[in-house]
PDB file of C-alpha atoms and ligand atoms in Angstrom:
ATOM      1  CA  MET A   1       0.000   0.000   0.000  1.00  0.00           C
ATOM      2  CA  LYS A   2       1.271   3.473  -0.860  1.00  0.00           C
ATOM      3  CA  ALA A   3       2.084   5.549   2.250  1.00  0.00           C
ATOM      4  CA  LYS A   4      -0.061   8.662   2.618  1.00  0.00           C
ATOM      5  CA  LYS A   5       2.291  11.586   3.095  1.00  0.00           C
ATOM      6  CA  SER A   6      -0.542  13.836   4.208  1.00  0.00           C
ATOM      7  CA  LEU A   7      -1.108  11.526   7.209  1.00  0.00           C
ATOM      8  CA  GLY A   8       2.576  11.455   8.181  1.00  0.00           C
ATOM      9  CA  GLN A   9       2.865   7.792   7.240  1.00  0.00           C
ATOM     10  CA  ASN A  10       6.441   6.593   7.662  1.00  0.00           C
ATOM     11  CA  PHE A  11       6.306   2.985   8.734  1.00  0.00           C
ATOM     12  CA  LEU A  12       8.866   1.414  11.038  1.00  0.00           C
ATOM     13  CA  ILE A  13      10.695  -1.436   9.352  1.00  0.00           C
ATOM     14  CA  ASP A  14      13.644  -1.955  11.731  1.00  0.00           C
ATOM     15  CA  ASN A  15      12.882  -4.790  14.129  1.00  0.00           C
ATOM     16  CA  ASN A  16      15.681  -3.808  16.516  1.00  0.00           C
ATOM     17  CA  ILE A  17      14.132  -0.370  16.954  1.00  0.00           C
ATOM     18  CA  ILE A  18      10.638  -1.825  17.369  1.00  0.00           C
ATOM     19  CA  THR A  19      11.956  -4.146  20.105  1.00  0.00           C
ATOM     20  CA  LYS A  20      13.856  -1.272  21.742  1.00  0.00           C
ATOM     21  CA  ILE A  21      10.738   0.955  21.860  1.00  0.00           C
ATOM     22  CA  SER A  22       8.606  -1.832  23.246  1.00  0.00           C
ATOM     23  CA  GLY A  23      11.292  -2.514  25.864  1.00  0.00           C
ATOM     24  CA  VAL A  24      10.890   1.007  27.241  1.00  0.00           C
ATOM     25  CA  ILE A  25       7.226   0.407  28.068  1.00  0.00           C
ATOM     26  CA  ASN A  26       6.889  -1.326  31.412  1.00  0.00           C
ATOM     27  CA  ALA A  27       3.268  -2.415  30.975  1.00  0.00           C
ATOM     28  CA  ASN A  28       2.071  -5.838  32.110  1.00  0.00           C
ATOM     29  CA  ASN A  29      -1.142  -7.831  31.694  1.00  0.00           C
ATOM     30  CA  ASN A  30      -3.085  -5.619  34.141  1.00  0.00           C
ATOM     31  CA  ASP A  31      -2.264  -2.402  32.310  1.00  0.00           C
ATOM     32  CA  LEU A  32      -3.674  -0.470  29.380  1.00  0.00           C
ATOM     33  CA  ILE A  33      -1.608   0.756  26.458  1.00  0.00           C
ATOM     34  CA  ILE A  34      -3.071   3.349  24.113  1.00  0.00           C
ATOM     35  CA  GLU A  35      -1.284   3.423  20.785  1.00  0.00           C
ATOM     36  CA  ILE A  36      -1.634   6.442  18.534  1.00  0.00           C
ATOM     37  CA  GLY A  37      -1.325   5.750  14.798  1.00  0.00           C
ATOM     38  CA  PRO A  38      -0.629   1.988  14.677  1.00  0.00           C
ATOM     39  CA  GLY A  39      -0.436   2.058  10.862  1.00  0.00           C
ATOM     40  CA  MET A  40       0.294  -1.478   9.686  1.00  0.00           C
ATOM     41  CA  GLY A  41       0.766  -2.613  13.273  1.00  0.00           C
ATOM     42  CA  ALA A  42       4.561  -2.990  13.374  1.00  0.00           C
ATOM     43  CA  LEU A  43       4.759  -1.758  16.969  1.00  0.00           C
ATOM     44  CA  THR A  44       1.333  -3.090  17.970  1.00  0.00           C
ATOM     45  CA  LYS A  45       2.429  -6.639  17.178  1.00  0.00           C
ATOM     46  CA  LYS A  46       5.393  -6.320  19.528  1.00  0.00           C
ATOM     47  CA  LEU A  47       3.330  -4.604  22.246  1.00  0.00           C
ATOM     48  CA  LYS A  48       0.873  -7.510  22.210  1.00  0.00           C
ATOM     49  CA  GLU A  49       3.582  -9.711  23.730  1.00  0.00           C
ATOM     50  CA  LYS A  50       3.048  -7.806  26.995  1.00  0.00           C
ATOM     51  CA  ASN A  51      -0.466  -9.179  27.194  1.00  0.00           C
ATOM     52  CA  ALA A  52      -1.786  -5.777  28.299  1.00  0.00           C
ATOM     53  CA  ASN A  53      -5.043  -4.272  27.036  1.00  0.00           C
ATOM     54  CA  ILE A  54      -4.281  -2.272  23.907  1.00  0.00           C
ATOM     55  CA  LEU A  55      -6.451   0.452  22.434  1.00  0.00           C
ATOM     56  CA  CYS A  56      -5.316   1.910  19.117  1.00  0.00           C
ATOM     57  CA  TYR A  57      -6.471   5.079  17.394  1.00  0.00           C
ATOM     58  CA  GLU A  58      -5.840   5.120  13.641  1.00  0.00           C
ATOM     59  CA  ILE A  59      -7.263   7.754  11.288  1.00  0.00           C
ATOM     60  CA  ASP A  60      -6.694   5.702   8.124  1.00  0.00           C
ATOM     61  CA  LYS A  61      -9.395   3.026   7.676  1.00  0.00           C
ATOM     62  CA  ASP A  62      -7.336   1.446   4.855  1.00  0.00           C
ATOM     63  CA  MET A  63      -5.053   0.094   7.585  1.00  0.00           C
ATOM     64  CA  ASN A  64      -7.777  -2.324   8.664  1.00  0.00           C
ATOM     65  CA  ILE A  65      -6.448  -5.025   6.337  1.00  0.00           C
ATOM     66  CA  TYR A  66      -3.335  -5.163   8.533  1.00  0.00           C
ATOM     67  CA  LEU A  67      -4.854  -4.268  11.886  1.00  0.00           C
ATOM     68  CA  ASN A  68      -7.809  -6.690  11.727  1.00  0.00           C
ATOM     69  CA  LYS A  69      -5.322  -9.525  12.173  1.00  0.00           C
ATOM     70  CA  LEU A  70      -4.218  -8.080  15.505  1.00  0.00           C
ATOM     71  CA  ILE A  71      -7.644  -7.584  17.062  1.00  0.00           C
ATOM     72  CA  ASP A  72      -8.678  -9.920  19.887  1.00  0.00           C
ATOM     73  CA  ASN A  73     -10.340  -9.677  23.287  1.00  0.00           C
ATOM     74  CA  LYS A  74      -7.527  -7.450  24.620  1.00  0.00           C
ATOM     75  CA  THR A  75      -6.656  -5.440  21.501  1.00  0.00           C
ATOM     76  CA  LYS A  76      -9.054  -2.916  19.964  1.00  0.00           C
ATOM     77  CA  VAL A  77      -8.715  -0.427  17.125  1.00  0.00           C
ATOM     78  CA  ILE A  78     -10.794   2.717  16.801  1.00  0.00           C
ATOM     79  CA  TYR A  79     -10.660   4.389  13.384  1.00  0.00           C
ATOM     80  CA  GLU A  80     -10.797   8.015  14.367  1.00  0.00           C
ATOM     81  CA  ASP A  81      -8.734  11.203  14.363  1.00  0.00           C
ATOM     82  CA  ILE A  82      -6.960  11.104  17.736  1.00  0.00           C
ATOM     83  CA  LEU A  83      -7.612  14.849  18.066  1.00  0.00           C
ATOM     84  CA  ASN A  84     -11.362  14.145  18.202  1.00  0.00           C
ATOM     85  CA  ALA A  85     -11.244  11.001  20.323  1.00  0.00           C
ATOM     86  CA  ASP A  86     -13.172  10.930  23.579  1.00  0.00           C
ATOM     87  CA  ILE A  87     -10.544   8.761  25.248  1.00  0.00           C
ATOM     88  CA  ASN A  88     -11.983   8.998  28.770  1.00  0.00           C
ATOM     89  CA  GLU A  89     -15.265   7.618  27.428  1.00  0.00           C
ATOM     90  CA  ASP A  90     -13.512   4.900  25.376  1.00  0.00           C
ATOM     91  CA  ILE A  91     -11.533   3.570  28.353  1.00  0.00           C
ATOM     92  CA  LYS A  92     -14.214   3.817  30.996  1.00  0.00           C
ATOM     93  CA  ASN A  93     -15.193   0.136  30.720  1.00  0.00           C
ATOM     94  CA  ILE A  94     -11.643  -1.188  30.617  1.00  0.00           C
ATOM     95  CA  SER A  95     -10.160  -2.070  33.986  1.00  0.00           C
ATOM     96  CA  PHE A  96      -6.436  -1.434  34.298  1.00  0.00           C
ATOM     97  CA  ASN A  97      -3.768  -0.538  36.825  1.00  0.00           C
ATOM     98  CA  ASN A  98      -1.521   1.776  34.840  1.00  0.00           C
ATOM     99  CA  LEU A  99      -2.114   3.640  31.621  1.00  0.00           C
ATOM    100  CA  TYR A 100       0.673   4.021  29.053  1.00  0.00           C
ATOM    101  CA  ILE A 101       0.372   6.003  25.826  1.00  0.00           C
ATOM    102  CA  VAL A 102       2.729   5.216  22.961  1.00  0.00           C
ATOM    103  CA  GLY A 103       3.115   6.013  19.312  1.00  0.00           C
ATOM    104  CA  ASN A 104       5.328   6.627  16.386  1.00  0.00           C
ATOM    105  CA  LEU A 105       3.530   9.934  15.962  1.00  0.00           C
ATOM    106  CA  PRO A 106       2.461  11.598  12.726  1.00  0.00           C
ATOM    107  CA  TYR A 107       4.954  14.480  12.853  1.00  0.00           C
ATOM    108  CA  TYR A 108       2.625  17.095  11.339  1.00  0.00           C
ATOM    109  CA  ILE A 109       0.582  17.107  14.551  1.00  0.00           C
ATOM    110  CA  THR A 110       3.037  16.106  17.303  1.00  0.00           C
ATOM    111  CA  THR A 111       2.451  19.106  19.566  1.00  0.00           C
ATOM    112  CA  PRO A 112      -1.348  19.266  19.019  1.00  0.00           C
ATOM    113  CA  ILE A 113      -1.585  15.561  19.982  1.00  0.00           C
ATOM    114  CA  ILE A 114       0.406  16.043  23.189  1.00  0.00           C
ATOM    115  CA  LYS A 115      -1.527  19.183  24.133  1.00  0.00           C
ATOM    116  CA  TYR A 116      -4.799  17.376  23.424  1.00  0.00           C
ATOM    117  CA  LEU A 117      -3.804  14.432  25.625  1.00  0.00           C
ATOM    118  CA  ILE A 118      -2.905  16.844  28.426  1.00  0.00           C
ATOM    119  CA  SER A 119      -6.270  18.603  28.055  1.00  0.00           C
ATOM    120  CA  LEU A 120      -8.097  15.273  28.610  1.00  0.00           C
ATOM    121  CA  ASN A 121      -6.483  14.878  32.035  1.00  0.00           C
ATOM    122  CA  LEU A 122      -6.030  11.129  31.559  1.00  0.00           C
ATOM    123  CA  PRO A 123      -4.714   9.000  34.428  1.00  0.00           C
ATOM    124  CA  VAL A 124      -1.550   8.323  32.434  1.00  0.00           C
ATOM    125  CA  LYS A 125       1.675   7.051  34.005  1.00  0.00           C
ATOM    126  CA  GLU A 126       4.106   7.283  31.098  1.00  0.00           C
ATOM    127  CA  MET A 127       4.042   8.231  27.438  1.00  0.00           C
ATOM    128  CA  VAL A 128       6.643   7.041  24.935  1.00  0.00           C
ATOM    129  CA  PHE A 129       6.708   8.729  21.554  1.00  0.00           C
ATOM    130  CA  MET A 130       8.736   8.747  18.396  1.00  0.00           C
ATOM    131  CA  VAL A 131       9.107  12.372  17.354  1.00  0.00           C
ATOM    132  CA  GLN A 132      11.258  14.427  15.038  1.00  0.00           C
ATOM    133  CA  GLU A 133      14.691  14.771  16.668  1.00  0.00           C
ATOM    134  CA  GLU A 134      14.521  18.557  16.702  1.00  0.00           C
ATOM    135  CA  VAL A 135      11.212  18.378  18.546  1.00  0.00           C
ATOM    136  CA  ALA A 136      12.734  15.922  21.036  1.00  0.00           C
ATOM    137  CA  ASN A 137      15.496  18.459  21.666  1.00  0.00           C
ATOM    138  CA  ARG A 138      12.976  21.231  22.223  1.00  0.00           C
ATOM    139  CA  PHE A 139      10.861  19.164  24.608  1.00  0.00           C
ATOM    140  CA  THR A 140      13.827  18.049  26.717  1.00  0.00           C
ATOM    141  CA  SER A 141      16.006  21.150  26.634  1.00  0.00           C
ATOM    142  CA  LYS A 142      17.724  22.676  29.656  1.00  0.00           C
ATOM    143  CA  PRO A 143      18.098  26.458  30.133  1.00  0.00           C
ATOM    144  CA  ASN A 144      20.806  28.273  28.143  1.00  0.00           C
ATOM    145  CA  ARG A 145      20.392  26.052  25.090  1.00  0.00           C
ATOM    146  CA  SER A 146      18.915  27.259  21.831  1.00  0.00           C
ATOM    147  CA  TYR A 147      16.091  24.697  21.978  1.00  0.00           C
ATOM    148  CA  TYR A 148      14.848  25.941  25.374  1.00  0.00           C
ATOM    149  CA  SER A 149      11.433  27.550  24.846  1.00  0.00           C
ATOM    150  CA  SER A 150       7.980  28.029  26.313  1.00  0.00           C
ATOM    151  CA  ILE A 151       6.863  24.543  25.156  1.00  0.00           C
ATOM    152  CA  THR A 152       9.774  23.039  27.152  1.00  0.00           C
ATOM    153  CA  LEU A 153       8.447  24.688  30.298  1.00  0.00           C
ATOM    154  CA  TYR A 154       4.792  24.021  29.502  1.00  0.00           C
ATOM    155  CA  LEU A 155       5.426  20.259  29.167  1.00  0.00           C
ATOM    156  CA  LYS A 156       7.767  20.227  32.167  1.00  0.00           C
ATOM    157  CA  TYR A 157       4.881  21.462  34.312  1.00  0.00           C
ATOM    158  CA  TYR A 158       3.176  18.080  33.761  1.00  0.00           C
ATOM    159  CA  PHE A 159       5.979  15.633  32.952  1.00  0.00           C
ATOM    160  CA  ASP A 160       9.624  14.751  33.427  1.00  0.00           C
ATOM    161  CA  ILE A 161      10.771  14.264  29.849  1.00  0.00           C
ATOM    162  CA  GLU A 162      13.768  12.277  28.712  1.00  0.00           C
ATOM    163  CA  LYS A 163      15.278  11.784  25.267  1.00  0.00           C
ATOM    164  CA  LEU A 164      16.065   8.062  25.207  1.00  0.00           C
ATOM    165  CA  PHE A 165      17.677   7.351  21.858  1.00  0.00           C
ATOM    166  CA  LYS A 166      17.923   8.520  18.275  1.00  0.00           C
ATOM    167  CA  VAL A 167      16.363   6.629  15.408  1.00  0.00           C
ATOM    168  CA  SER A 168      17.924   6.764  11.971  1.00  0.00           C
ATOM    169  CA  LYS A 169      15.874   7.758   8.909  1.00  0.00           C
ATOM    170  CA  ASN A 170      16.698   4.343   7.457  1.00  0.00           C
ATOM    171  CA  SER A 171      14.509   2.614  10.051  1.00  0.00           C
ATOM    172  CA  PHE A 172      11.420   3.809   8.148  1.00  0.00           C
ATOM    173  CA  ASN A 173       9.673   3.216   4.875  1.00  0.00           C
ATOM    174  CA  PRO A 174       9.301   5.633   3.165  1.00  0.00           C
ATOM    175  CA  ILE A 175      12.465   7.312   4.500  1.00  0.00           C
ATOM    176  CA  PRO A 176      11.477  10.611   6.143  1.00  0.00           C
ATOM    177  CA  LYS A 177      13.312  13.918   5.548  1.00  0.00           C
ATOM    178  CA  VAL A 178      14.169  14.351   9.233  1.00  0.00           C
ATOM    179  CA  GLU A 179      15.959  12.393  11.944  1.00  0.00           C
ATOM    180  CA  SER A 180      13.883  10.972  14.792  1.00  0.00           C
ATOM    181  CA  ALA A 181      14.193  10.205  18.480  1.00  0.00           C
ATOM    182  CA  ILE A 182      12.301   8.358  21.185  1.00  0.00           C
ATOM    183  CA  ILE A 183      11.199  10.422  24.167  1.00  0.00           C
ATOM    184  CA  LYS A 184       9.629   9.336  27.404  1.00  0.00           C
ATOM    185  CA  PHE A 185       7.200  11.452  29.442  1.00  0.00           C
ATOM    186  CA  THR A 186       6.756  10.484  33.088  1.00  0.00           C
ATOM    187  CA  LYS A 187       3.862  12.160  34.884  1.00  0.00           C
ATOM    188  CA  ARG A 188       5.119  14.354  37.727  1.00  0.00           C
ATOM    189  CA  THR A 189       3.616  13.068  40.939  1.00  0.00           C
ATOM    190  CA  THR A 190       3.297  16.501  42.548  1.00  0.00           C
ATOM    191  CA  LEU A 191       2.476  19.526  40.485  1.00  0.00           C
ATOM    192  CA  VAL A 192       4.220  22.828  41.171  1.00  0.00           C
ATOM    193  CA  ASP A 193       2.309  25.244  43.377  1.00  0.00           C
ATOM    194  CA  VAL A 194       1.466  28.076  40.976  1.00  0.00           C
ATOM    195  CA  ASN A 195      -1.490  29.722  39.248  1.00  0.00           C
ATOM    196  CA  LYS A 196      -1.295  27.474  36.191  1.00  0.00           C
ATOM    197  CA  GLU A 197      -3.031  29.659  33.584  1.00  0.00           C
ATOM    198  CA  ALA A 198      -1.147  32.806  34.601  1.00  0.00           C
ATOM    199  CA  TYR A 199       2.145  30.839  34.634  1.00  0.00           C
ATOM    200  CA  PHE A 200       1.534  29.528  31.092  1.00  0.00           C
ATOM    201  CA  LYS A 201       0.836  33.088  29.934  1.00  0.00           C
ATOM    202  CA  LEU A 202       4.019  34.319  31.631  1.00  0.00           C
ATOM    203  CA  ILE A 203       6.224  31.734  29.896  1.00  0.00           C
ATOM    204  CA  THR A 204       4.564  32.326  26.517  1.00  0.00           C
ATOM    205  CA  ASP A 205       5.059  36.092  26.847  1.00  0.00           C
ATOM    206  CA  SER A 206       8.639  35.693  28.118  1.00  0.00           C
ATOM    207  CA  PHE A 207       9.729  33.798  25.006  1.00  0.00           C
ATOM    208  CA  LYS A 208       7.627  35.806  22.547  1.00  0.00           C
ATOM    209  CA  MET A 209      10.612  37.476  20.834  1.00  0.00           C
ATOM    210  CA  LYS A 210      13.610  35.192  21.397  1.00  0.00           C
ATOM    211  CA  ARG A 211      16.248  37.887  20.814  1.00  0.00           C
ATOM    212  CA  LYS A 212      14.643  40.343  23.209  1.00  0.00           C
ATOM    213  CA  THR A 213      15.422  40.607  26.897  1.00  0.00           C
ATOM    214  CA  LEU A 214      12.905  39.383  29.448  1.00  0.00           C
ATOM    215  CA  LYS A 215      12.185  43.012  30.352  1.00  0.00           C
ATOM    216  CA  ASN A 216      11.309  43.870  26.743  1.00  0.00           C
ATOM    217  CA  ASN A 217       9.073  40.836  26.345  1.00  0.00           C
ATOM    218  CA  LEU A 218       7.286  41.552  29.614  1.00  0.00           C
ATOM    219  CA  LYS A 219       6.484  45.233  29.066  1.00  0.00           C
ATOM    220  CA  ASP A 220       2.970  44.825  30.468  1.00  0.00           C
ATOM    221  CA  TYR A 221       4.156  43.186  33.698  1.00  0.00           C
ATOM    222  CA  ASP A 222       5.181  44.728  37.035  1.00  0.00           C
ATOM    223  CA  PHE A 223       8.922  44.528  36.411  1.00  0.00           C
ATOM    224  CA  GLU A 224       9.839  45.928  39.849  1.00  0.00           C
ATOM    225  CA  LYS A 225       8.525  42.684  41.319  1.00  0.00           C
ATOM    226  CA  ILE A 226      10.289  40.556  38.723  1.00  0.00           C
ATOM    227  CA  LYS A 227      13.548  42.423  39.409  1.00  0.00           C
ATOM    228  CA  LYS A 228      13.398  41.307  43.043  1.00  0.00           C
ATOM    229  CA  VAL A 229      13.571  37.670  41.909  1.00  0.00           C
ATOM    230  CA  LEU A 230      16.340  38.426  39.400  1.00  0.00           C
ATOM    231  CA  ASP A 231      18.369  40.238  42.099  1.00  0.00           C
ATOM    232  CA  LYS A 232      17.931  37.344  44.496  1.00  0.00           C
ATOM    233  CA  HIS A 233      19.507  35.032  41.911  1.00  0.00           C
ATOM    234  CA  ASN A 234      22.216  37.545  40.920  1.00  0.00           C
ATOM    235  CA  LEU A 235      20.742  37.859  37.451  1.00  0.00           C
ATOM    236  CA  ASN A 236      21.242  40.922  35.323  1.00  0.00           C
ATOM    237  CA  ILE A 237      18.280  43.102  34.349  1.00  0.00           C
ATOM    238  CA  ASN A 238      19.080  42.327  30.691  1.00  0.00           C
ATOM    239  CA  VAL A 239      18.638  38.593  31.155  1.00  0.00           C
ATOM    240  CA  ARG A 240      16.805  36.627  28.441  1.00  0.00           C
ATOM    241  CA  ALA A 241      14.076  34.107  29.096  1.00  0.00           C
ATOM    242  CA  GLU A 242      16.236  31.227  27.881  1.00  0.00           C
ATOM    243  CA  GLU A 243      18.583  31.770  30.856  1.00  0.00           C
ATOM    244  CA  LEU A 244      15.891  31.180  33.479  1.00  0.00           C
ATOM    245  CA  SER A 245      15.094  27.833  35.073  1.00  0.00           C
ATOM    246  CA  GLU A 246      11.600  26.592  35.827  1.00  0.00           C
ATOM    247  CA  GLU A 247      12.120  27.393  39.526  1.00  0.00           C
ATOM    248  CA  ILE A 248      12.868  31.045  38.718  1.00  0.00           C
ATOM    249  CA  PHE A 249       9.827  31.369  36.438  1.00  0.00           C
ATOM    250  CA  ILE A 250       7.659  29.895  39.196  1.00  0.00           C
ATOM    251  CA  GLU A 251       9.121  32.367  41.702  1.00  0.00           C
ATOM    252  CA  ILE A 252       8.406  35.210  39.286  1.00  0.00           C
ATOM    253  CA  GLN A 253       4.813  34.076  38.799  1.00  0.00           C
ATOM    254  CA  ASN A 254       4.287  33.717  42.535  1.00  0.00           C
ATOM    255  CA  ILE A 255       5.692  37.193  43.307  1.00  0.00           C
ATOM    256  CA  LEU A 256       3.467  38.710  40.584  1.00  0.00           C
ATOM    257  CA  GLU A 257       0.438  37.261  42.371  1.00  0.00           C
ATOM    258  CA  LYS A 258       1.264  39.045  45.613  1.00  0.00           C
TER     259      LYS A 258
HETATM  260  N1  SAM B   1       2.946   2.949  14.109  1.00  0.00           N
HETATM  261  C1  SAM B   1       3.223   2.751  12.707  1.00  0.00           C
HETATM  262  C2  SAM B   1       4.675   2.385  12.517  1.00  0.00           C
HETATM  263  O1  SAM B   1       5.476   2.715  13.421  1.00  0.00           O
HETATM  264  O2  SAM B   1       5.028   1.805  11.512  1.00  0.00           O
HETATM  265  C3  SAM B   1       2.840   3.972  11.868  1.00  0.00           C
HETATM  266  C4  SAM B   1       3.463   5.284  12.262  1.00  0.00           C
HETATM  267  S1  SAM B   1       3.204   6.606  11.129  1.00  0.00           S
HETATM  268  C5  SAM B   1       4.566   7.647  11.487  1.00  0.00           C
HETATM  269  C6  SAM B   1       1.854   7.544  11.832  1.00  0.00           C
HETATM  270  C7  SAM B   1       0.513   6.870  11.838  1.00  0.00           C
HETATM  271  O3  SAM B   1      -0.429   7.777  12.408  1.00  0.00           O
HETATM  272  C8  SAM B   1      -0.021   6.507  10.473  1.00  0.00           C
HETATM  273  O4  SAM B   1      -0.534   5.203  10.497  1.00  0.00           O
HETATM  274  C9  SAM B   1      -1.164   7.507  10.220  1.00  0.00           C
HETATM  275  O5  SAM B   1      -2.199   7.036   9.380  1.00  0.00           O
HETATM  276  C10 SAM B   1      -1.641   7.766  11.634  1.00  0.00           C
HETATM  277  N2  SAM B   1      -2.289   9.094  11.828  1.00  0.00           N
HETATM  278  C11 SAM B   1      -2.033  10.248  11.180  1.00  0.00           C
HETATM  279  N3  SAM B   1      -2.822  11.231  11.641  1.00  0.00           N
HETATM  280  C12 SAM B   1      -3.587  10.684  12.627  1.00  0.00           C
HETATM  281  C13 SAM B   1      -4.616  11.198  13.470  1.00  0.00           C
HETATM  282  N4  SAM B   1      -4.981  12.486  13.413  1.00  0.00           N
HETATM  283  N5  SAM B   1      -5.217  10.359  14.343  1.00  0.00           N
HETATM  284  C14 SAM B   1      -4.847   9.043  14.403  1.00  0.00           C
HETATM  285  N6  SAM B   1      -3.884   8.507  13.614  1.00  0.00           N
HETATM  286  C15 SAM B   1      -3.251   9.312  12.745  1.00  0.00           C
END
């Protein structure tokens, strides 16, 4: 079958990589794995060895000729756009201990998928995704690196994120234009104490113009308060957002609330 570029179809053909990805997922027979975009089922087949419940979301109904062979009493496929899926409803009759979400994601909607999953507030333990390597770098960046951005901090609010390993272009058919990497999201057990919506606005505003200083990006904020936090950490008034850790952004948000 011809791969549909518009659906981000690059199928995994390297069995070593498939085994390596599956090895990262600690699910057992009492758990539930949600797989996003199973395609021809290369990863699904391997995941089935764990004997967990598996629920797949695949937008392309043409994949049913491959996926039908994998369906049984513990493996289900829903043909739907993941961005419209009512996952909480779909899993409500499945009993499980831990929920894992995995997928070799369609790269054209990586961030929308992750944001959508967060918005559903699922009881997820870990998520393991194949993403474009550059995106993996952005999601896992530390301060003072060029990839550090508001999305890094947004995701960090919910998850500890690790880049596990790179995956060569040659592991796919068709071969994609970009390099890939596997990343693992582990749900943070305690969320940071901050006004979440205001904090997300602060980080978005702080990184609005990357070349500008924090002060220039935060013209509408009470900078006298922010300066107190910068002084405490011996940071210059001309500091840029990319130099600030999560802890400092949280301190800034909390002082702005006072
Ligand atoms: N898991 C397979 C593999 O590793 O070989 C396929 C991965 S391929 C990169 C991405 C898969 O996501 C394709 O099967 C594609 O049809 C599916 N897909 C694309 N957009 C989707 C969406 N909005 N919702 C659900 N699946 C989608």
